[in-house]
Coordinates of C-alpha atoms in Angstrom, one line a residue:
X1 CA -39.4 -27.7 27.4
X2 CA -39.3 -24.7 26.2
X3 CA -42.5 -22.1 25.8
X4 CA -43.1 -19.0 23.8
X5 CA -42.9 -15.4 26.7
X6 CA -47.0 -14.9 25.1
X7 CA -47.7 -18.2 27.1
X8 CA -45.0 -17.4 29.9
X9 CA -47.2 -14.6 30.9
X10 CA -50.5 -16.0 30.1
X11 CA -50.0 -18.4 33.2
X12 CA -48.8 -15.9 35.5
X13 CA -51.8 -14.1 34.9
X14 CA -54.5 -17.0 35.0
X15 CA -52.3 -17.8 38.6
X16 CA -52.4 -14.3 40.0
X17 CA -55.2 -12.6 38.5
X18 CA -57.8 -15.3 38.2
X19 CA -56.4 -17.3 40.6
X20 CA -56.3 -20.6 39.3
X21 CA -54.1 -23.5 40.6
X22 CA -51.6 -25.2 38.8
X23 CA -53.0 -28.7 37.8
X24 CA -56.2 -26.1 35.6
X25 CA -53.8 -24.1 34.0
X26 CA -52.1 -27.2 32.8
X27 CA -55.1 -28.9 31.5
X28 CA -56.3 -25.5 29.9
X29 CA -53.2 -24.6 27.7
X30 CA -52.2 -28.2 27.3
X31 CA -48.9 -27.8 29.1
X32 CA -47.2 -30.2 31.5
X33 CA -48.3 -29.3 35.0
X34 CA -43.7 -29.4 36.0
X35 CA -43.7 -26.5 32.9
X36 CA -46.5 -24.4 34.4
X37 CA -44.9 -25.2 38.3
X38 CA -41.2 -24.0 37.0
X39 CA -42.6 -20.6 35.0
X40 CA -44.9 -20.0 38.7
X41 CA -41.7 -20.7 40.4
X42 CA -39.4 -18.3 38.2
X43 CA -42.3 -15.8 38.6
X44 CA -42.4 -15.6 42.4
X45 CA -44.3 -18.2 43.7
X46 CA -42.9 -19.9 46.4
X47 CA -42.1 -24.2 45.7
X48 CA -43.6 -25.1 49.3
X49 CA -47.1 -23.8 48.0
X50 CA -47.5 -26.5 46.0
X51 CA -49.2 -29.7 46.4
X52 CA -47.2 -32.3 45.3
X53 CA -48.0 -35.8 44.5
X54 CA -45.7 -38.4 45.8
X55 CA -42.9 -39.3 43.4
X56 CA -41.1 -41.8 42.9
X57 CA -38.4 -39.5 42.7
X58 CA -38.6 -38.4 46.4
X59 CA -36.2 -40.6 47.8
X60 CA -33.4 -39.1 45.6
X61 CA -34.1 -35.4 46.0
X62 CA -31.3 -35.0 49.0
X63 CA -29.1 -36.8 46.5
X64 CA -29.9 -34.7 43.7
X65 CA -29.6 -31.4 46.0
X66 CA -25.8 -32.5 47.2
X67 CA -25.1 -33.5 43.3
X68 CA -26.0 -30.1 42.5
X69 CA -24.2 -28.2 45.3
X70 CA -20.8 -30.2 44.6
X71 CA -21.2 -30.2 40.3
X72 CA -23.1 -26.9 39.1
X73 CA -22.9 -27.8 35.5
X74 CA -23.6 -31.7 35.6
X75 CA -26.3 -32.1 33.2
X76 CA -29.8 -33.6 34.1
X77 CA -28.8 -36.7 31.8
X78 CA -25.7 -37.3 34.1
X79 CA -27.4 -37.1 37.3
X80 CA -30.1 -39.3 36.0
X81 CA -27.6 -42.3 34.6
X82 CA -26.5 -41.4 38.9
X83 CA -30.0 -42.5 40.3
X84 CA -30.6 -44.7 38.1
X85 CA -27.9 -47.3 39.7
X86 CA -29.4 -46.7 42.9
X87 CA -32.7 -48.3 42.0
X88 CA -34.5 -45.3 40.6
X89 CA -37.2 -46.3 37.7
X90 CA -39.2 -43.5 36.1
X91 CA -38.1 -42.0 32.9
X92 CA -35.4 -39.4 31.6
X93 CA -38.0 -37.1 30.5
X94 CA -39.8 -36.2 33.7
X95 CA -36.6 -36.1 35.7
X96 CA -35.0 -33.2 34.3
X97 CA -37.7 -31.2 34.9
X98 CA -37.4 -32.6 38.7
X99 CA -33.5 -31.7 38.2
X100 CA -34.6 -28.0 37.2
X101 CA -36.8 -27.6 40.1
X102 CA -33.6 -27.6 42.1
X103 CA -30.7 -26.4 39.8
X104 CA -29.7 -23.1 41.1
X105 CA -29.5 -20.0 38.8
X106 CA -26.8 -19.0 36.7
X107 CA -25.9 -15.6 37.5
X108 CA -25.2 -13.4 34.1
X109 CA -21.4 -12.5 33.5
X110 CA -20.9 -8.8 32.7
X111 CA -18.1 -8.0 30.5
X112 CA -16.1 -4.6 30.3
X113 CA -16.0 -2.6 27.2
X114 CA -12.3 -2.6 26.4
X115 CA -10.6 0.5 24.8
X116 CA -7.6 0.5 22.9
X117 CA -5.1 3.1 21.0
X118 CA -5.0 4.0 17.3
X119 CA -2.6 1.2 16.3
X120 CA -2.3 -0.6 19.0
X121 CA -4.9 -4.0 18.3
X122 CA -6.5 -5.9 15.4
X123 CA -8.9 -8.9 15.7
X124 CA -8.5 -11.6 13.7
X125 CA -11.0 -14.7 12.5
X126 CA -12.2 -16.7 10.0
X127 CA -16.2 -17.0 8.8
X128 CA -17.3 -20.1 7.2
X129 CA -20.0 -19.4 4.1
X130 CA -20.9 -22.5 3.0
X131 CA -19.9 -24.0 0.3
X132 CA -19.3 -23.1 -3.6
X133 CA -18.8 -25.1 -6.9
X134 CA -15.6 -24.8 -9.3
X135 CA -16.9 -26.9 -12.3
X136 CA -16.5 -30.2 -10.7
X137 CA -15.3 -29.6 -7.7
X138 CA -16.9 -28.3 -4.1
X139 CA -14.6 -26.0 -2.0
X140 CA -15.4 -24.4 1.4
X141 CA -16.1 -21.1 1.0
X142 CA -14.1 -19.3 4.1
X143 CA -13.7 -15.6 4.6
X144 CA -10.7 -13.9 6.2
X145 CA -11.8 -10.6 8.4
X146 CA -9.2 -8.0 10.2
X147 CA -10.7 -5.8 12.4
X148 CA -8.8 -2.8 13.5
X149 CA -10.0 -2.4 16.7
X150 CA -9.7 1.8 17.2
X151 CA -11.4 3.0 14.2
X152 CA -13.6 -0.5 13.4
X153 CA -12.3 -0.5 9.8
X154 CA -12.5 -4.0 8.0
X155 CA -10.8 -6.3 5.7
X156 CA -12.5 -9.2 4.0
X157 CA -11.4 -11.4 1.0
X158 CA -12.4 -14.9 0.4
X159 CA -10.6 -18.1 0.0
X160 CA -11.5 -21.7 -0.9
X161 CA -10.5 -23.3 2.5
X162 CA -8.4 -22.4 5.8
X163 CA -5.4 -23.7 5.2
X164 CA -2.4 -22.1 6.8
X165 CA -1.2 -20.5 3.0
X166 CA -4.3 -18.9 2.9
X167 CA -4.3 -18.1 6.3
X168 CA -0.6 -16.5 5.9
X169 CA -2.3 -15.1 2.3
X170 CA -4.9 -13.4 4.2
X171 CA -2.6 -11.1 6.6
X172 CA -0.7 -10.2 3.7
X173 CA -3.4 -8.9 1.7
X174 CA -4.9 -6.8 5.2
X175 CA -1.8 -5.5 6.0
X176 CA -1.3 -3.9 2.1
X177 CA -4.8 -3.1 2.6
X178 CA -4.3 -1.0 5.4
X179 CA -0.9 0.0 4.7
X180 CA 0.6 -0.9 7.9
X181 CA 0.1 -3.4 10.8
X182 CA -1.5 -2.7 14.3
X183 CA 1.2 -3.7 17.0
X184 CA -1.0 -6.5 18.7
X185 CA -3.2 -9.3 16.6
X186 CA -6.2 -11.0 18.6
X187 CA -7.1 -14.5 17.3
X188 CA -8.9 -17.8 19.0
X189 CA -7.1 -20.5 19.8
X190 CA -6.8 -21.9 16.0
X191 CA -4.3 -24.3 15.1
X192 CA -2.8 -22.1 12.1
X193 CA -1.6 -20.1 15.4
X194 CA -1.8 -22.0 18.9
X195 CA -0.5 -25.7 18.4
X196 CA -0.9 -26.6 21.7
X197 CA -1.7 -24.3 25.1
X198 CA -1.8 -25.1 28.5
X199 CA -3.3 -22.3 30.3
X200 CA -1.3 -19.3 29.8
X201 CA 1.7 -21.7 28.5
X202 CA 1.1 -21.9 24.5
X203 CA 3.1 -23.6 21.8
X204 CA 2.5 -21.1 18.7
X205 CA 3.1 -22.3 15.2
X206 CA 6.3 -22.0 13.6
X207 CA 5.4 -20.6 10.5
X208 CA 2.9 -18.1 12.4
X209 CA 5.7 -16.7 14.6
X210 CA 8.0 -16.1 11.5
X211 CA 4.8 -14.5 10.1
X212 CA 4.8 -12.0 13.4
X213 CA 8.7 -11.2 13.4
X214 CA 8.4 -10.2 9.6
X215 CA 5.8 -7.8 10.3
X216 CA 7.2 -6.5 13.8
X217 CA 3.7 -7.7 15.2
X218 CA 2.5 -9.4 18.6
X219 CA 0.2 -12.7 18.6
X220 CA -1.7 -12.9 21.2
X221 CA -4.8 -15.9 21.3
X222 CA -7.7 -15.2 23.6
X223 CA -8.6 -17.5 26.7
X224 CA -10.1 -20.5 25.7
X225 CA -13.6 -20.2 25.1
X226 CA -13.6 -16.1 25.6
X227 CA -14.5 -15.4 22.2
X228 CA -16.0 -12.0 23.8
X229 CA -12.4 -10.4 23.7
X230 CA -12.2 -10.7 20.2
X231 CA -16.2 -9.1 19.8
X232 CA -15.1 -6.7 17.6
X233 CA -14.2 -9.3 15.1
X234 CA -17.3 -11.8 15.7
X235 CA -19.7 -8.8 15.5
X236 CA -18.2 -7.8 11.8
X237 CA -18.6 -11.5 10.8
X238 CA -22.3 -10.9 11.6
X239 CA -22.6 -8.0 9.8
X240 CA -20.9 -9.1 6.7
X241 CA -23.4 -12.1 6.8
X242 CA -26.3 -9.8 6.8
X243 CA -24.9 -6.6 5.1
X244 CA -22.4 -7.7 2.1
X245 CA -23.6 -11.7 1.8
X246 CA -27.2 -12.3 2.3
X247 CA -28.8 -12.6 -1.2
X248 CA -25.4 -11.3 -3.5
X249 CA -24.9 -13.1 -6.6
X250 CA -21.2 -13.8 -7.6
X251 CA -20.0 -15.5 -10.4
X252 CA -16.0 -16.5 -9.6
X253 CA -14.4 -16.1 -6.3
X254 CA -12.0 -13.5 -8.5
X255 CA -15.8 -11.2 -8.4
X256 CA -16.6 -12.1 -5.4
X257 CA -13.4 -10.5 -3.1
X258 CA -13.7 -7.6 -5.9
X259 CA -17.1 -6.8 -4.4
X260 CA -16.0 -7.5 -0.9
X261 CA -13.1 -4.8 -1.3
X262 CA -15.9 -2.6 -2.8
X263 CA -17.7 -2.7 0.0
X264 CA -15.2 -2.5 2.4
X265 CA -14.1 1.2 1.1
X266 CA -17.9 2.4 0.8
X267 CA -20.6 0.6 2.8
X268 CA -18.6 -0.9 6.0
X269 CA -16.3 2.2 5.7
X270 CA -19.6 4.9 6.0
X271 CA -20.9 3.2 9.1
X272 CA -21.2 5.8 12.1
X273 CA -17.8 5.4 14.2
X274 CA -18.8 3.8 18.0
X275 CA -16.9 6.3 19.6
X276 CA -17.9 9.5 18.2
X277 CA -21.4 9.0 16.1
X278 CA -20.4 12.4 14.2
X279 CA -17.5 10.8 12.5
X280 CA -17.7 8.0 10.0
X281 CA -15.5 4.5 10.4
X282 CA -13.5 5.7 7.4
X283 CA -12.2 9.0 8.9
X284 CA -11.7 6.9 12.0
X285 CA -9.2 5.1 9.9
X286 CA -7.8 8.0 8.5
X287 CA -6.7 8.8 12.0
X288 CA -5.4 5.6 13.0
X289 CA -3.4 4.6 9.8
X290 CA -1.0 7.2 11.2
X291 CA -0.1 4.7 14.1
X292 CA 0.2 1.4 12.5
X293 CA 3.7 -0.3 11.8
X294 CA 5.3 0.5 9.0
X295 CA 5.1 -2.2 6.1
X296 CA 8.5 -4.4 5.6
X297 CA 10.2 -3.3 2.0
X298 CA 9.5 -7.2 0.9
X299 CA 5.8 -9.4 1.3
X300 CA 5.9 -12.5 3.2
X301 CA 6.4 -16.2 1.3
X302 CA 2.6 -17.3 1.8
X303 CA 2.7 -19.7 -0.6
X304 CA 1.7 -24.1 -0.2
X305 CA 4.8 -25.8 -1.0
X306 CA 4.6 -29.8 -1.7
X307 CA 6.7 -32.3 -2.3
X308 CA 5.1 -34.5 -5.3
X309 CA 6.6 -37.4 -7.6
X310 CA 6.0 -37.4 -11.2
X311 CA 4.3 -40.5 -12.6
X312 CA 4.3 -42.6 -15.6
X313 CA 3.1 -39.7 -17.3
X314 CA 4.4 -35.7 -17.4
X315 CA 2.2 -34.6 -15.0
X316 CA 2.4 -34.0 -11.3
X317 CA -0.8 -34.3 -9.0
X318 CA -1.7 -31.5 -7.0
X319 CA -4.6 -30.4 -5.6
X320 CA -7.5 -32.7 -7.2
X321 CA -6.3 -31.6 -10.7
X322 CA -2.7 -32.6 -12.9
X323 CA -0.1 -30.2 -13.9
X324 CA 2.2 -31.2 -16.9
X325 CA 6.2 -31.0 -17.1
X326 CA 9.0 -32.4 -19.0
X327 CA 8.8 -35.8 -20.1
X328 CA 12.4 -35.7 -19.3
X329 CA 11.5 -35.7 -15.5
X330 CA 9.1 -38.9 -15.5
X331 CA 9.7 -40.9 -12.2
X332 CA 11.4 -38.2 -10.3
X333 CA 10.6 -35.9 -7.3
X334 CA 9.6 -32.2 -7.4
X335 CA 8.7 -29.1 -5.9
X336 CA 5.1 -27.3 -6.1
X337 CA 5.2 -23.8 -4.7
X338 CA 1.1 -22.6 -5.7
X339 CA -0.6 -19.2 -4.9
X340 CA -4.0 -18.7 -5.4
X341 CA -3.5 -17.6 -8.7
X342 CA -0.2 -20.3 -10.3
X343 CA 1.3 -23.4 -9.9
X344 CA 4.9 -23.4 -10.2
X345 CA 6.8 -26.5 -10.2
X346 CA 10.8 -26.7 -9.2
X347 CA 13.3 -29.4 -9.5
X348 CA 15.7 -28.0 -6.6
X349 CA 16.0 -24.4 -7.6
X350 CA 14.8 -24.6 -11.4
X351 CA 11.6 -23.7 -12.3
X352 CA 10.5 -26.6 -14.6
X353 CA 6.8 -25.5 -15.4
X354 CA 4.4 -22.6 -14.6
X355 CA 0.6 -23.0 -14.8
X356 CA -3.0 -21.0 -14.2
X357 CA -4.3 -23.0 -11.4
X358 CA -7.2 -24.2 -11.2
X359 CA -9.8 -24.9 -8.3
X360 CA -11.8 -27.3 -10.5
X361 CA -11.0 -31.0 -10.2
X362 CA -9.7 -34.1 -12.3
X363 CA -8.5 -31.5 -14.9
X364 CA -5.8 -31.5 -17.1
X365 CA -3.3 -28.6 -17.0
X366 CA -1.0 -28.4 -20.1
X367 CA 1.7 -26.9 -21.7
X368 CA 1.7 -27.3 -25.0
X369 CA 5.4 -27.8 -25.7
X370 CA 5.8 -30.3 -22.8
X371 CA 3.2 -32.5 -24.9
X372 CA 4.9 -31.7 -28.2
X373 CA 8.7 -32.8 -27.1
X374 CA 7.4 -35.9 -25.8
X375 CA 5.5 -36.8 -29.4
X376 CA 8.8 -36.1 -31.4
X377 CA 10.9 -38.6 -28.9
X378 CA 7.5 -40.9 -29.1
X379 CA 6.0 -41.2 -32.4
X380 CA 3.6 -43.6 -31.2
X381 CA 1.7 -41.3 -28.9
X382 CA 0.9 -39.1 -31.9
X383 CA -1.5 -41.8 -32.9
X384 CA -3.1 -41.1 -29.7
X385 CA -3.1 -37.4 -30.0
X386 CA -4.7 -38.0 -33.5
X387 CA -7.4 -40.1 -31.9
X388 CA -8.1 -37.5 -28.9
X389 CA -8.5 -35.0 -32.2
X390 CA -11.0 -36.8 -33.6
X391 CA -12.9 -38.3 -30.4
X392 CA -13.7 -34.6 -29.9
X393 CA -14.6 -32.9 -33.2
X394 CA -16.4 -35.7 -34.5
X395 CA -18.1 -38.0 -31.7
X396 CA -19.5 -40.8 -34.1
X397 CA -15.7 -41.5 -34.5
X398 CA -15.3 -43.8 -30.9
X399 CA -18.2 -46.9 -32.8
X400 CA -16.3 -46.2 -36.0
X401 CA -12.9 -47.5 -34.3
X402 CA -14.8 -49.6 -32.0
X403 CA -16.3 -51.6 -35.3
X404 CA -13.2 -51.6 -36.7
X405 CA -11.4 -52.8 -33.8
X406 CA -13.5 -55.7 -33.8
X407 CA -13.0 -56.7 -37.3
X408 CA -9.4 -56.4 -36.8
X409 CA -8.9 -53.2 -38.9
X410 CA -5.8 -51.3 -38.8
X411 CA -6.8 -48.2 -36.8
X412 CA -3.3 -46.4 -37.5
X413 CA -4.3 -46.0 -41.2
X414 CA -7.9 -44.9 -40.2
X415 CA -7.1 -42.6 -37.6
X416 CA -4.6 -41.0 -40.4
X417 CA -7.0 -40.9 -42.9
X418 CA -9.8 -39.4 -41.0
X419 CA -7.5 -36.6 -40.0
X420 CA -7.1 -36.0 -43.0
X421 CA -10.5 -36.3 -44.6
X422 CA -11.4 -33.4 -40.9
X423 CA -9.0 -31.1 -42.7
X424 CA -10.5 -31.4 -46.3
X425 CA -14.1 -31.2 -45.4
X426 CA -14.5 -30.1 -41.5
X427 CA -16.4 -31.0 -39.0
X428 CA -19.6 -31.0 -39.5
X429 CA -19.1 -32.7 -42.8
X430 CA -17.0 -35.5 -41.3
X431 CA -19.5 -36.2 -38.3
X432 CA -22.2 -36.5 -41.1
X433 CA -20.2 -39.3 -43.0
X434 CA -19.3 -41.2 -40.2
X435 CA -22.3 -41.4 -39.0
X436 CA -24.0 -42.7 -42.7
X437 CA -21.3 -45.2 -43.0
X438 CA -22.0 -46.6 -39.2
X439 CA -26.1 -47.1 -40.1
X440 CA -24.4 -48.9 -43.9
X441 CA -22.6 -51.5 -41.2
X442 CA -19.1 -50.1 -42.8
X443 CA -16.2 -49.4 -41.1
X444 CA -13.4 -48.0 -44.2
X445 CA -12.2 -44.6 -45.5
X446 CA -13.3 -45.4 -48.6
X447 CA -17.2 -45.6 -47.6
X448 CA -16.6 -42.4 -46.0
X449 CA -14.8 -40.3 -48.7
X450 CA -17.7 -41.6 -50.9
X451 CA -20.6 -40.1 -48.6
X452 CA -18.9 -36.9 -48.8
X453 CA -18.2 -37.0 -52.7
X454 CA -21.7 -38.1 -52.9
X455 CA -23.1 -34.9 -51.0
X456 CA -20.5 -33.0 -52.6
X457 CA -21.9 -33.4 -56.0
X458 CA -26.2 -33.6 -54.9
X459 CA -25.3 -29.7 -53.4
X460 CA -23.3 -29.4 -56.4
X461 CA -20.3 -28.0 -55.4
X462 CA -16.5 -28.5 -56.4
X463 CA -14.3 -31.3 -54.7
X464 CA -12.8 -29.3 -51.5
X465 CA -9.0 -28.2 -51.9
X466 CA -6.9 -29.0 -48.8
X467 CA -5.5 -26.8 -47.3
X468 CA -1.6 -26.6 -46.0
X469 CA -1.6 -26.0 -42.6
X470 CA 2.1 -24.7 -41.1
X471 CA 4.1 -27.3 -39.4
X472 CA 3.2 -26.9 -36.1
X473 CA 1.2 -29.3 -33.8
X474 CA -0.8 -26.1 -31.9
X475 CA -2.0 -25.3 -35.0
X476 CA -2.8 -28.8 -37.1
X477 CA -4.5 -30.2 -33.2
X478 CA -6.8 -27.1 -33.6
X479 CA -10.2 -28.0 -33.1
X480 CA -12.6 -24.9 -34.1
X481 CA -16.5 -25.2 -33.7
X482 CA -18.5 -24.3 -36.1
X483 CA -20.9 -21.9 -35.4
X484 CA -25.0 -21.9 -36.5
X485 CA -25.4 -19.5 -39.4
X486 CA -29.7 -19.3 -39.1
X487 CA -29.2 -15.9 -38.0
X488 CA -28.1 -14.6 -41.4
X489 CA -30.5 -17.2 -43.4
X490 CA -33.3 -15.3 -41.8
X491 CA -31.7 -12.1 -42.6
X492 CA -31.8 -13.1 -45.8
X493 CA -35.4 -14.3 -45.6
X494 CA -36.7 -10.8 -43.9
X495 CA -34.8 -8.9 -47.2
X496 CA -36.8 -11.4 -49.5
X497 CA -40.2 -10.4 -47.9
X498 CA -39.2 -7.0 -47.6
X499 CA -39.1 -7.1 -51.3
X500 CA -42.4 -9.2 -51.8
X501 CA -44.4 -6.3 -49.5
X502 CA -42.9 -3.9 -52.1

């Protein structure tokens, strides 16, 4: 059990100073008399001046001794499962404390400050922030931090996830950030570096050591669980916690790394320099950019590269979302090669599609023209597209075909007509009619047309005049919102009253 340091020192006092005995001082702060013995004990007071009662634990207090002596870290629970096959019968609980009583003390481990040249180290790590939404979808929210560890300067961008591209992504982006690369990189043991490691005998990724002989740099991992020689790098992913991310509001992850650079080159770069308080971290790194590698003349490949199959349809499925191609490439196998900001997709060497890519999920990804060659070898799917059109600029449009479905209308003639009957009199117009003929129990073009003659003529205003659009899909599929004009109705109200007052 652990107490608050107030209540610590309020027993060693009432012990001392008022001299009361253990089992009073118990009773009075409504402790456990083995809490108040070990805080006496760890304040001086010798074990043998207490009175204890027989326990049934006596008979194993040799045993736990030797246990202790032999395993310095067994835990209490382990020692007790121990006893407890060799008859013991009291509970968990009270037997730790009985275990601490005898445990002996850790001694603290004191670390050395290490000191390196301008250029010779960086420090490496990831920091996990939680998680962000990207319309539909929930992404980790990781951030990438270099540390050089001379002048302290820092690099942070975010990613959504760890993977090894944005991993690879991530040293890129430092090193062009710093304009060169320090000669030896610190990380833990992560797998995007340290496959496998047996001691001092480690089996580094592949794709991490072609990273290092592009860039003229040394990996070197730190002893397993000695995150201390990387402290340069764990102590800036405090302080972007608390100085750059506590309480920041961020609407993509494009603003987000645009406010991290910011504050990379004015808040984390005005910090006082640890070795010389006069100096700032940014003149620091003024020094020590002078010592870093030179930058290759080319960037390293750190792009995700997949093998995918096409389906039925022209997409290919990558990432939670589909990307379209050819229809001409239906059923085969390609190539995605994605950065954070495309999708490119290959068959062998030949770039078949390029695309925006999206972090959202179940989307829909489209070009255009990869839609529209597979309409004119498919006339039927036009129908479809012509049913998509009108499912989204006029809702009330899904019962309409349903009904008529049912009573075994033909929906090729309606969906036509309806597209038709959009153009002439918009949207707004056409949900209106649809929705009249729905509550008349009608399903035909003819009801509708007469709803919208019929309001037509009670507004009193001409028949409408379609219009020709050009011969091209983009521009016939274009759906266009129409906007609320009450703004400029009460314009026109204000001018009217303006006119009254006068």
């Amino acid at each position: 059990m652990t107490i608050p340091k107030e209540t610590e020192a309020e027993i060693l006092r009432l012990h001392f100073a008022e001299k009361w005995p253990k089992n009073t001082i118990a009773k009075q702060l409504g402790l456990h008399h083995c809490v108040v013995e070990r805080v006496l004990i760890n304040g001086g007071v010798r074990q043998e001046s207490f009175r204890l009662r027989p326990s049934i634990a006596d008979p194993y207090v040799q045993f736990i001794k030797e246990t202790l002596e032999k395993y310095n870290d067994i835990t209490a629970t382990r020692i007790f499962q121990m006893v407890k096959e060799r008859g013991y019968t009291g509970g968990v609980d009270h037997f730790r404390d009985i275990v601490a009583r005898y445990r002996p003390g850790l001694s603290k481990m004191a670390y050395l400050r290490l000191k390196t040249l301008p250029g010779e180290q960086a420090q490496v790590d990831w920091g996990h922030f939680g998680l962000f939404e990207c319309g539909k979808a929930k992404r980790k929210l990781m951030a990438f931090v270099m540390v050089l560890s001379w002048s302290r300067q820092i690099f942070l961008r975010f990613y959504p996830g760890a993977a090894m591209p944005y991993f690879l992504q991530g040293h890129v982006d430092a090193f062009s950030y710093f304009g060169g690369c320090a000669r030896d990189l610190l990380y833990d043991n992560l797998k995007s570096v340290v496959l496998e490691r047996r001691g001092d005998a480690i089996h580094f990724n592949s794709t991490h050591i072609e990273l290092a002989g592009h860039y003229r740099f040394a990996a070197k991992p730190v002893n397993v669980a000695r995150g201390n020689e990387k402290g340069r790098c764990e102590r800036a992913i405090r302080y972007i916690r608390d100085s750059f991310f506590k309480g920041r509001h961020w609407s993509n992850l494009v603003d987000l790394n645009k406010q991290a650079i910011e504050w990379c080159q004015t808040t984390a770069a005005e910090r006082k320099w640890m070795e010389d308080r006069t100096q700032t971290v940014s003149q620091a790194f003024e020094i020590e950019k002078k010592s870093l590698l030179p930058l290759p003349a080319d960037h390293f490949p750190a792009h995700e590269m997949k093998m995918v199959r096409v389906g039925k349809t022209p997409y290919v499925r990558f990432d939670l979302n589909s990307y379209s191609v050819p229809h001409t490439h239906v059923g085969k196998s390609l190539i995605v090669v994605a950065k954070l900001d495309t999708v490119r997709i290959l068959d062998g060497s030949t770039e078949l599609a390029m695309h925006k890519r999206s972090f959202d999920r179940d989307q829909q990804i489209e070009n255009p023209a990869h839609i529209d060659e597979l309409i004119e070898v498919k006339k039927e799917a036009k129908q479809h597209r012509g049913m998509d059109r009108l499912s989204y600029a006029v809702p009330s449009s899904r019962a309409l075909f349903e009904k008529a479905a049912s009573r075994g209308q033909n929906l090729s003639g309606l969906t036509t007509g309806l597209l038709k009957i959009l153009d002439q009199y918009g949207q707004e117009g056409t949900e209106y009619a649809v929705k009249q003929v729905l509550k008349a129990d009608a399903t035909h073009l003819l009801a509708v047309r007469h709803v919208l003659e019929q309001r037509q003529r009670e507004k009193g205003l001409p028949p409408p005049i379609a219009v020709q659009l050009p011969d091209d899909p983009r521009i016939q599929n274009l759906v266009i919102k129409p906007q609320s004009l009450a703004g400029y109705d009460n314009l026109h109200n204000v001018g009217k009253e303006g006119n009254n007052n006068e």
